Coordinates of C-alpha atoms in Angstrom, one line a residue:
M1 CA 20.4 17.0 -22.7
T2 CA 20.2 13.2 -23.0
S3 CA 17.6 11.7 -25.4
A4 CA 16.2 8.1 -25.6
R5 CA 13.9 6.4 -28.0
I6 CA 11.4 4.1 -26.3
K7 CA 8.1 2.3 -26.9
A8 CA 6.1 3.6 -23.9
R9 CA 2.6 2.8 -22.7
D10 CA 0.6 4.1 -19.7
F11 CA -2.4 2.6 -18.0
V12 CA -4.9 5.3 -17.1
V13 CA -8.4 5.3 -15.4
R14 CA -11.2 7.8 -15.5
K15 CA -11.2 9.4 -12.0
A16 CA -15.0 9.6 -12.0
D17 CA -15.5 6.0 -13.0
L18 CA -12.7 3.6 -12.0
K19 CA -14.1 0.9 -14.3
D20 CA -13.3 3.1 -17.3
A21 CA -9.6 2.2 -17.9
C22 CA -7.4 1.9 -20.9
F23 CA -3.8 1.9 -22.2
I24 CA -2.4 4.9 -24.1
D25 CA 0.8 5.6 -25.9
A26 CA 3.3 7.8 -24.1
P27 CA 5.9 9.9 -25.9
A28 CA 8.3 7.7 -27.9
S29 CA 11.2 10.1 -27.5
V30 CA 12.3 11.2 -24.1
L31 CA 14.6 14.2 -23.7
L32 CA 16.1 14.2 -20.2
A33 CA 16.9 17.5 -18.6
P34 CA 20.1 17.7 -16.6
G35 CA 19.7 15.7 -13.4
Q36 CA 16.9 13.5 -14.7
V37 CA 16.9 9.7 -15.2
L38 CA 14.7 7.3 -17.3
L39 CA 13.6 4.0 -15.7
A40 CA 12.1 1.0 -17.4
I41 CA 9.6 -0.2 -14.9
D42 CA 10.4 -3.9 -14.6
K43 CA 7.5 -5.1 -12.5
F44 CA 5.1 -4.0 -9.8
A45 CA 2.5 -5.3 -7.4
L46 CA -1.2 -4.6 -7.8
T47 CA -3.2 -5.0 -4.6
A48 CA -6.4 -3.7 -3.0
N49 CA -4.3 -1.0 -1.5
N50 CA -3.9 0.5 -5.0
I51 CA -7.6 0.6 -5.4
T52 CA -7.6 2.6 -2.2
Y53 CA -5.2 5.0 -3.8
A54 CA -7.6 5.5 -6.6
A55 CA -10.7 5.7 -4.4
F56 CA -9.1 8.5 -2.3
G57 CA -7.1 9.9 -5.3
D58 CA -8.4 13.4 -5.0
A59 CA -8.8 13.6 -1.2
M60 CA -5.3 12.3 -0.5
H61 CA -3.6 13.7 -3.6
Y62 CA -2.6 10.3 -5.0
W63 CA -3.4 11.4 -8.5
N64 CA -0.8 14.2 -8.2
F65 CA 2.2 11.9 -8.3
F66 CA 2.0 10.9 -11.9
P67 CA -0.3 13.4 -13.7
A68 CA -2.4 12.4 -16.7
S69 CA -4.7 14.2 -19.1
A70 CA -7.8 16.0 -17.7
G71 CA -10.3 13.7 -16.0
F72 CA -7.9 10.7 -16.0
G73 CA -5.4 9.4 -13.5
R74 CA -2.4 7.0 -13.2
I75 CA -2.7 4.8 -10.2
P76 CA 0.5 4.5 -8.2
V77 CA 2.0 1.1 -7.4
W78 CA 5.1 -0.2 -5.7
G79 CA 7.7 -1.9 -7.8
F80 CA 11.2 -2.2 -9.3
G81 CA 12.7 -0.4 -12.2
D82 CA 16.0 -0.3 -14.0
V83 CA 17.8 2.9 -15.0
V84 CA 18.1 2.9 -18.8
A85 CA 19.2 6.4 -19.5
S86 CA 20.7 9.1 -17.2
A87 CA 21.5 12.8 -17.2
C88 CA 22.5 12.5 -13.5
E89 CA 26.1 11.7 -12.7
S90 CA 25.3 10.0 -9.4
V91 CA 22.7 7.6 -10.8
V92 CA 23.9 5.4 -13.7
P93 CA 22.3 3.1 -16.2
G94 CA 21.9 -0.5 -14.9
E95 CA 21.0 0.4 -11.4
R96 CA 17.9 -1.4 -10.0
I97 CA 15.5 0.9 -8.1
Y98 CA 12.6 0.2 -5.7
G99 CA 9.9 2.7 -5.2
Y100 CA 6.6 4.3 -6.2
F101 CA 5.8 4.1 -9.9
P102 CA 2.8 4.5 -12.2
M103 CA 1.4 1.5 -14.0
S104 CA 3.5 2.2 -17.1
T105 CA 6.4 0.9 -19.1
H106 CA 8.7 3.8 -18.2
V107 CA 9.0 6.8 -15.8
V108 CA 11.2 9.9 -15.6
L109 CA 12.5 10.8 -12.2
E110 CA 14.6 13.7 -11.0
P111 CA 17.0 12.3 -8.3
Q112 CA 17.8 14.7 -5.4
R113 CA 19.3 14.3 -2.0
I114 CA 21.2 11.3 -3.4
N115 CA 23.1 9.0 -1.0
A116 CA 24.4 5.4 -0.9
L117 CA 20.9 4.0 -0.1
G118 CA 18.9 6.0 -2.7
F119 CA 17.3 9.3 -3.5
V120 CA 14.1 11.3 -3.5
D121 CA 12.3 12.4 -6.7
G122 CA 12.7 16.2 -6.7
A123 CA 10.3 16.8 -9.6
T124 CA 8.5 20.2 -9.1
H125 CA 5.0 18.7 -9.1
R126 CA 6.0 16.3 -6.3
K127 CA 7.7 18.7 -3.9
E128 CA 4.4 19.4 -2.0
L129 CA 3.6 15.7 -1.7
H130 CA 4.6 13.6 1.2
A131 CA 8.2 12.5 1.2
V132 CA 7.4 8.9 2.1
Y133 CA 6.2 8.3 -1.4
N134 CA 9.0 10.3 -3.1
Q135 CA 11.8 8.1 -1.7
Y136 CA 13.6 5.5 -3.9
L137 CA 15.9 2.8 -2.8
R138 CA 19.0 1.4 -4.6
S139 CA 18.6 -2.4 -4.5
A140 CA 22.4 -2.9 -4.5
T141 CA 22.7 -1.1 -1.1
D142 CA 19.3 -1.7 0.5
P143 CA 19.9 -3.9 3.6
G144 CA 16.4 -5.3 3.4
Y145 CA 16.6 -6.3 -0.3
R146 CA 16.7 -10.0 -1.4
R147 CA 16.4 -10.7 -5.1
E148 CA 14.4 -13.9 -4.3
H149 CA 12.0 -11.9 -2.2
E150 CA 11.3 -9.0 -4.6
A151 CA 7.6 -10.1 -4.9
Q152 CA 7.1 -10.1 -1.2
Q153 CA 8.8 -6.6 -1.0
M154 CA 6.5 -5.2 -3.6
L155 CA 3.4 -6.8 -2.3
L156 CA 3.8 -6.4 1.4
R157 CA 6.6 -4.0 2.5
P158 CA 4.7 -0.7 1.9
L159 CA 1.5 -2.2 3.3
F160 CA 3.2 -3.7 6.3
T161 CA 4.8 -0.3 7.1
T162 CA 1.2 1.1 7.2
S163 CA 0.2 -1.9 9.4
F164 CA 3.1 -1.2 11.8
L165 CA 2.1 2.5 12.0
I166 CA -1.6 1.7 12.7
D167 CA -0.6 -0.6 15.5
D168 CA 1.9 2.0 16.8
F169 CA -0.7 4.8 16.6
L170 CA -3.2 2.7 18.6
A171 CA -0.7 1.6 21.2
D172 CA 0.6 5.2 21.5
N173 CA -2.9 6.1 22.5
D174 CA -3.4 3.1 24.8
F175 CA -6.0 1.8 22.3
F176 CA -8.2 4.7 23.5
G177 CA -9.1 2.6 26.5
A178 CA -10.7 -0.1 24.3
Q179 CA -10.6 -3.9 25.0
A180 CA -10.7 -4.9 21.3
V181 CA -9.7 -3.8 17.9
I182 CA -12.0 -4.6 14.9
L183 CA -10.5 -4.7 11.4
S184 CA -12.8 -4.8 8.3
S185 CA -11.5 -6.4 5.1
A186 CA -9.7 -8.7 7.4
S187 CA -8.4 -10.8 4.4
S188 CA -6.6 -7.7 3.0
K189 CA -2.8 -7.6 3.4
T190 CA -2.8 -4.3 5.3
A191 CA -5.4 -5.7 7.7
Y192 CA -3.7 -9.0 8.5
G193 CA -0.4 -7.2 8.8
T194 CA -2.0 -5.0 11.4
A195 CA -3.5 -8.0 13.1
Y196 CA 0.0 -9.6 13.2
C197 CA 1.4 -6.5 14.9
L198 CA -1.5 -6.3 17.4
K199 CA -0.9 -9.9 18.3
Q200 CA 2.7 -9.1 19.3
H201 CA 1.2 -7.4 22.4
A202 CA -0.2 -10.7 23.8
G203 CA 0.8 -11.2 27.4
T204 CA 1.5 -7.5 27.9
R205 CA -0.6 -4.7 29.4
R206 CA -1.3 -3.6 25.8
A207 CA -2.9 -6.9 24.8
V208 CA -6.2 -6.4 23.0
K209 CA -8.7 -8.8 21.4
V210 CA -8.3 -8.8 17.7
I211 CA -11.5 -9.2 15.7
G212 CA -11.6 -9.6 11.9
L213 CA -14.6 -8.7 9.7
T214 CA -14.7 -10.4 6.4
S215 CA -17.0 -11.9 3.8
A216 CA -18.3 -15.4 4.1
G217 CA -16.2 -16.5 1.2
N218 CA -13.0 -15.4 2.9
Q219 CA -13.8 -16.5 6.4
A220 CA -11.8 -19.8 6.2
F221 CA -8.7 -18.0 4.9
V222 CA -8.9 -15.3 7.6
K223 CA -9.3 -17.9 10.3
G224 CA -6.4 -19.9 9.0
L225 CA -4.0 -16.9 9.4
G226 CA -4.0 -17.4 13.1
V227 CA -3.7 -13.7 13.9
Y228 CA -7.3 -12.9 14.7
D229 CA -8.9 -13.9 18.0
C230 CA -12.3 -13.9 16.4
V231 CA -13.5 -13.8 12.8
V232 CA -17.0 -12.5 12.1
T233 CA -18.8 -12.2 8.7
Y234 CA -20.3 -8.9 7.6
D235 CA -23.9 -10.2 8.0
A236 CA -23.2 -11.0 11.7
I237 CA -21.9 -7.5 12.8
A238 CA -24.7 -7.2 15.3
A239 CA -23.3 -10.2 17.1
L240 CA -19.9 -8.6 17.7
D241 CA -18.9 -9.3 21.3
A242 CA -16.6 -6.9 23.2
A243 CA -17.1 -4.5 26.1
S244 CA -15.4 -1.7 24.1
A245 CA -13.6 -1.5 20.8
V246 CA -11.7 0.6 18.3
Y247 CA -12.8 0.2 14.7
V248 CA -10.1 0.2 12.0
D249 CA -11.9 0.6 8.7
M250 CA -10.0 -1.0 5.8
S251 CA -13.1 -1.4 3.6
G252 CA -14.5 2.1 3.5
S253 CA -18.0 0.5 3.2
A254 CA -20.7 2.9 4.6
A255 CA -22.9 -0.1 5.4
V256 CA -20.2 -1.9 7.4
R257 CA -19.2 1.3 9.2
T258 CA -22.8 2.0 10.1
G259 CA -23.2 -1.5 11.4
V260 CA -20.2 -1.3 13.6
H261 CA -21.1 2.1 15.0
N262 CA -24.7 1.0 15.6
C263 CA -23.5 -2.1 17.4
F264 CA -21.2 -0.3 19.8
A265 CA -22.4 3.3 19.9
D266 CA -20.7 4.9 22.9
R267 CA -18.7 1.7 23.5
L268 CA -16.8 2.5 20.3
K269 CA -13.8 4.4 21.6
H270 CA -12.2 5.4 18.2
S271 CA -13.1 4.9 14.6
C272 CA -10.2 4.9 12.2
A273 CA -10.6 5.2 8.5
V274 CA -7.7 3.6 6.5
G275 CA -8.8 2.0 3.2
G276 CA -11.4 1.8 0.5
T277 CA -11.3 -1.9 -0.6
H278 CA -15.1 -1.7 -0.9
W279 CA -14.7 1.3 -3.2
E280 CA -18.2 1.2 -4.7
H281 CA -19.8 1.5 -1.3
L282 CA -17.9 4.5 0.1
G283 CA -20.1 6.9 1.9
G284 CA -20.3 9.7 4.4
A285 CA -19.9 9.4 8.2
C286 CA -22.3 12.0 9.5
G287 CA -24.9 11.1 12.1
L288 CA -23.4 7.9 13.3
P289 CA -23.5 7.0 17.0
G290 CA -20.1 7.0 18.8
P291 CA -16.9 8.8 17.7
R292 CA -16.7 10.5 14.4
P293 CA -14.5 8.5 12.0
T294 CA -11.1 10.0 11.6
L295 CA -8.8 9.4 8.6
F296 CA -5.5 7.7 9.4
F297 CA -2.6 9.1 7.4
A298 CA 0.5 6.9 7.8
P299 CA 3.0 9.7 6.9
A300 CA 1.7 11.8 9.9
Q301 CA 2.6 9.0 12.3
I302 CA 6.0 8.6 10.6
K303 CA 6.6 12.3 11.1
K304 CA 5.7 12.1 14.8
R305 CA 7.9 9.1 15.5
S306 CA 10.8 10.4 13.4
A307 CA 10.7 13.5 15.6
E308 CA 10.5 11.5 18.9
W309 CA 12.7 8.5 18.1
G310 CA 14.8 9.7 15.2
A311 CA 14.4 8.3 11.7
P312 CA 17.1 5.6 12.1
E313 CA 15.4 4.2 15.2
L314 CA 12.0 4.2 13.5
H315 CA 13.5 2.4 10.5
K316 CA 15.2 -0.1 12.8
R317 CA 11.9 -0.9 14.5
I318 CA 10.0 -1.3 11.3
A319 CA 12.7 -3.5 9.9
A320 CA 12.7 -5.8 13.0
A321 CA 8.9 -6.1 12.8
W322 CA 9.1 -6.7 9.0
S323 CA 11.7 -9.5 9.6
G324 CA 9.3 -11.3 12.0
F325 CA 6.4 -10.9 9.7
M326 CA 8.3 -12.2 6.7
G327 CA 9.2 -15.3 8.8
V328 CA 5.5 -16.0 9.2
V329 CA 4.5 -15.2 5.6
N330 CA 7.3 -17.2 4.0
A331 CA 6.7 -20.2 6.3
G332 CA 3.5 -20.7 4.3
A333 CA 5.0 -20.2 0.9
G334 CA 3.9 -22.8 -1.7
G335 CA 1.1 -24.1 0.4
P336 CA -2.2 -22.9 1.7
G337 CA -0.4 -20.2 3.6
W338 CA -0.5 -16.5 3.6
L339 CA 0.8 -15.6 0.1
K340 CA 0.8 -17.2 -3.3
V341 CA 2.7 -15.0 -5.8
V342 CA 1.0 -14.9 -9.2
E343 CA 3.1 -13.2 -12.0
A344 CA 1.9 -12.1 -15.4
R345 CA 3.0 -9.9 -18.2
G346 CA 1.3 -7.7 -20.8
E347 CA -1.6 -5.3 -21.1
A348 CA -4.4 -8.0 -21.1
A349 CA -3.1 -9.5 -17.9
L350 CA -2.9 -6.2 -16.1
A351 CA -6.4 -5.2 -17.3
Q352 CA -7.9 -8.5 -16.1
V353 CA -6.3 -8.3 -12.6
Y354 CA -7.4 -4.6 -12.3
R355 CA -11.0 -5.6 -13.1
D356 CA -10.8 -8.5 -10.6
M357 CA -9.4 -6.1 -8.0
L358 CA -12.3 -3.7 -8.6
A359 CA -14.8 -6.5 -8.4
G360 CA -13.2 -7.9 -5.2
S361 CA -12.9 -11.3 -6.7
V362 CA -9.1 -11.8 -6.2
R363 CA -8.4 -14.7 -3.9
P364 CA -7.0 -13.3 -0.6
A365 CA -4.0 -15.6 -0.7
E366 CA -2.9 -14.3 -4.1
G367 CA -0.4 -11.6 -4.6
H368 CA -0.3 -10.3 -8.2
I369 CA 3.0 -9.1 -9.8
L370 CA 2.6 -7.6 -13.2
S371 CA 4.7 -6.0 -15.9
L372 CA 4.1 -4.1 -19.1
N373 CA 7.7 -4.5 -20.3
P374 CA 8.1 -7.6 -22.6
A375 CA 11.6 -8.4 -21.3
S376 CA 10.4 -8.7 -17.7
M377 CA 9.9 -12.0 -15.8
Q378 CA 11.3 -14.2 -18.4

């Protein structure tokens, strides 16, 4: 057994009321079983996607990754951590790791299937959860890692993988015969990543019209991205113009979903539920005209393509698309472009950004990187 003394804190939320959140002390003494490692979580991204994790925490088992006391949950985030203690010969202190963490100061992982690139967390409670979220990368050997681009990796890489898979799913189904794709919450990072992928079909037989739905306050930002053919505000859904369409629902808003279905009815060829950025307005999907909304689960598309293409080819295609996307995103760095990284440290900062995310008041160009460890980002 390996022991370590730490000053650990966890950010937890009440599952039944996401506004009810607080920080609690975690055990100050960690006793690592053989094969386990202790990571200090250096920093992580907090985006609207994490609110989706919470909104669908029970339905999609997101709460199961990092268990908390009854009635509470720990929202998963993507970030970087450093190994500070190890009872695993193949993973040593000092290694920098990228992956799926709780909003906490520390986390214990149980590395298995270890190779040069990384490992999976083999903890018993995670064995039945999807492998995509259990994989951890060693920064020292990750070909996509750049120290200066850690923020972009945390903020966009997992979201862009979902964007790539949504586009691939739709293209794989010939867009269900539709002429347009409508994305709600068009200012969200997953939505504009999807729009970017969709635009890569321009000039081919798979070209579709890309329509973004957004709030009036975010309309200028969404138009400025240049990846939407048309940008429509939520109060103008009835004016949507397309002979047929697929709806990709990033918002989860029952009112927006109803508006799109009522506008298109049988001209809506597929309704794809992805996110819950409008978490307070989630609702059922019964009785709507047109196709029944179907939940999109990215790991299912990964499984399909891994079987058809092989995992190396899938990773190669995602990496190529990511490289092109980063070229566009970084071209606007420091200006009124796609992403302005905002870093902050401490419990008060995290609590404020979390409240702003729930309220939907975070500026769409901002990408928030946070840390609960005092030595981070100095």
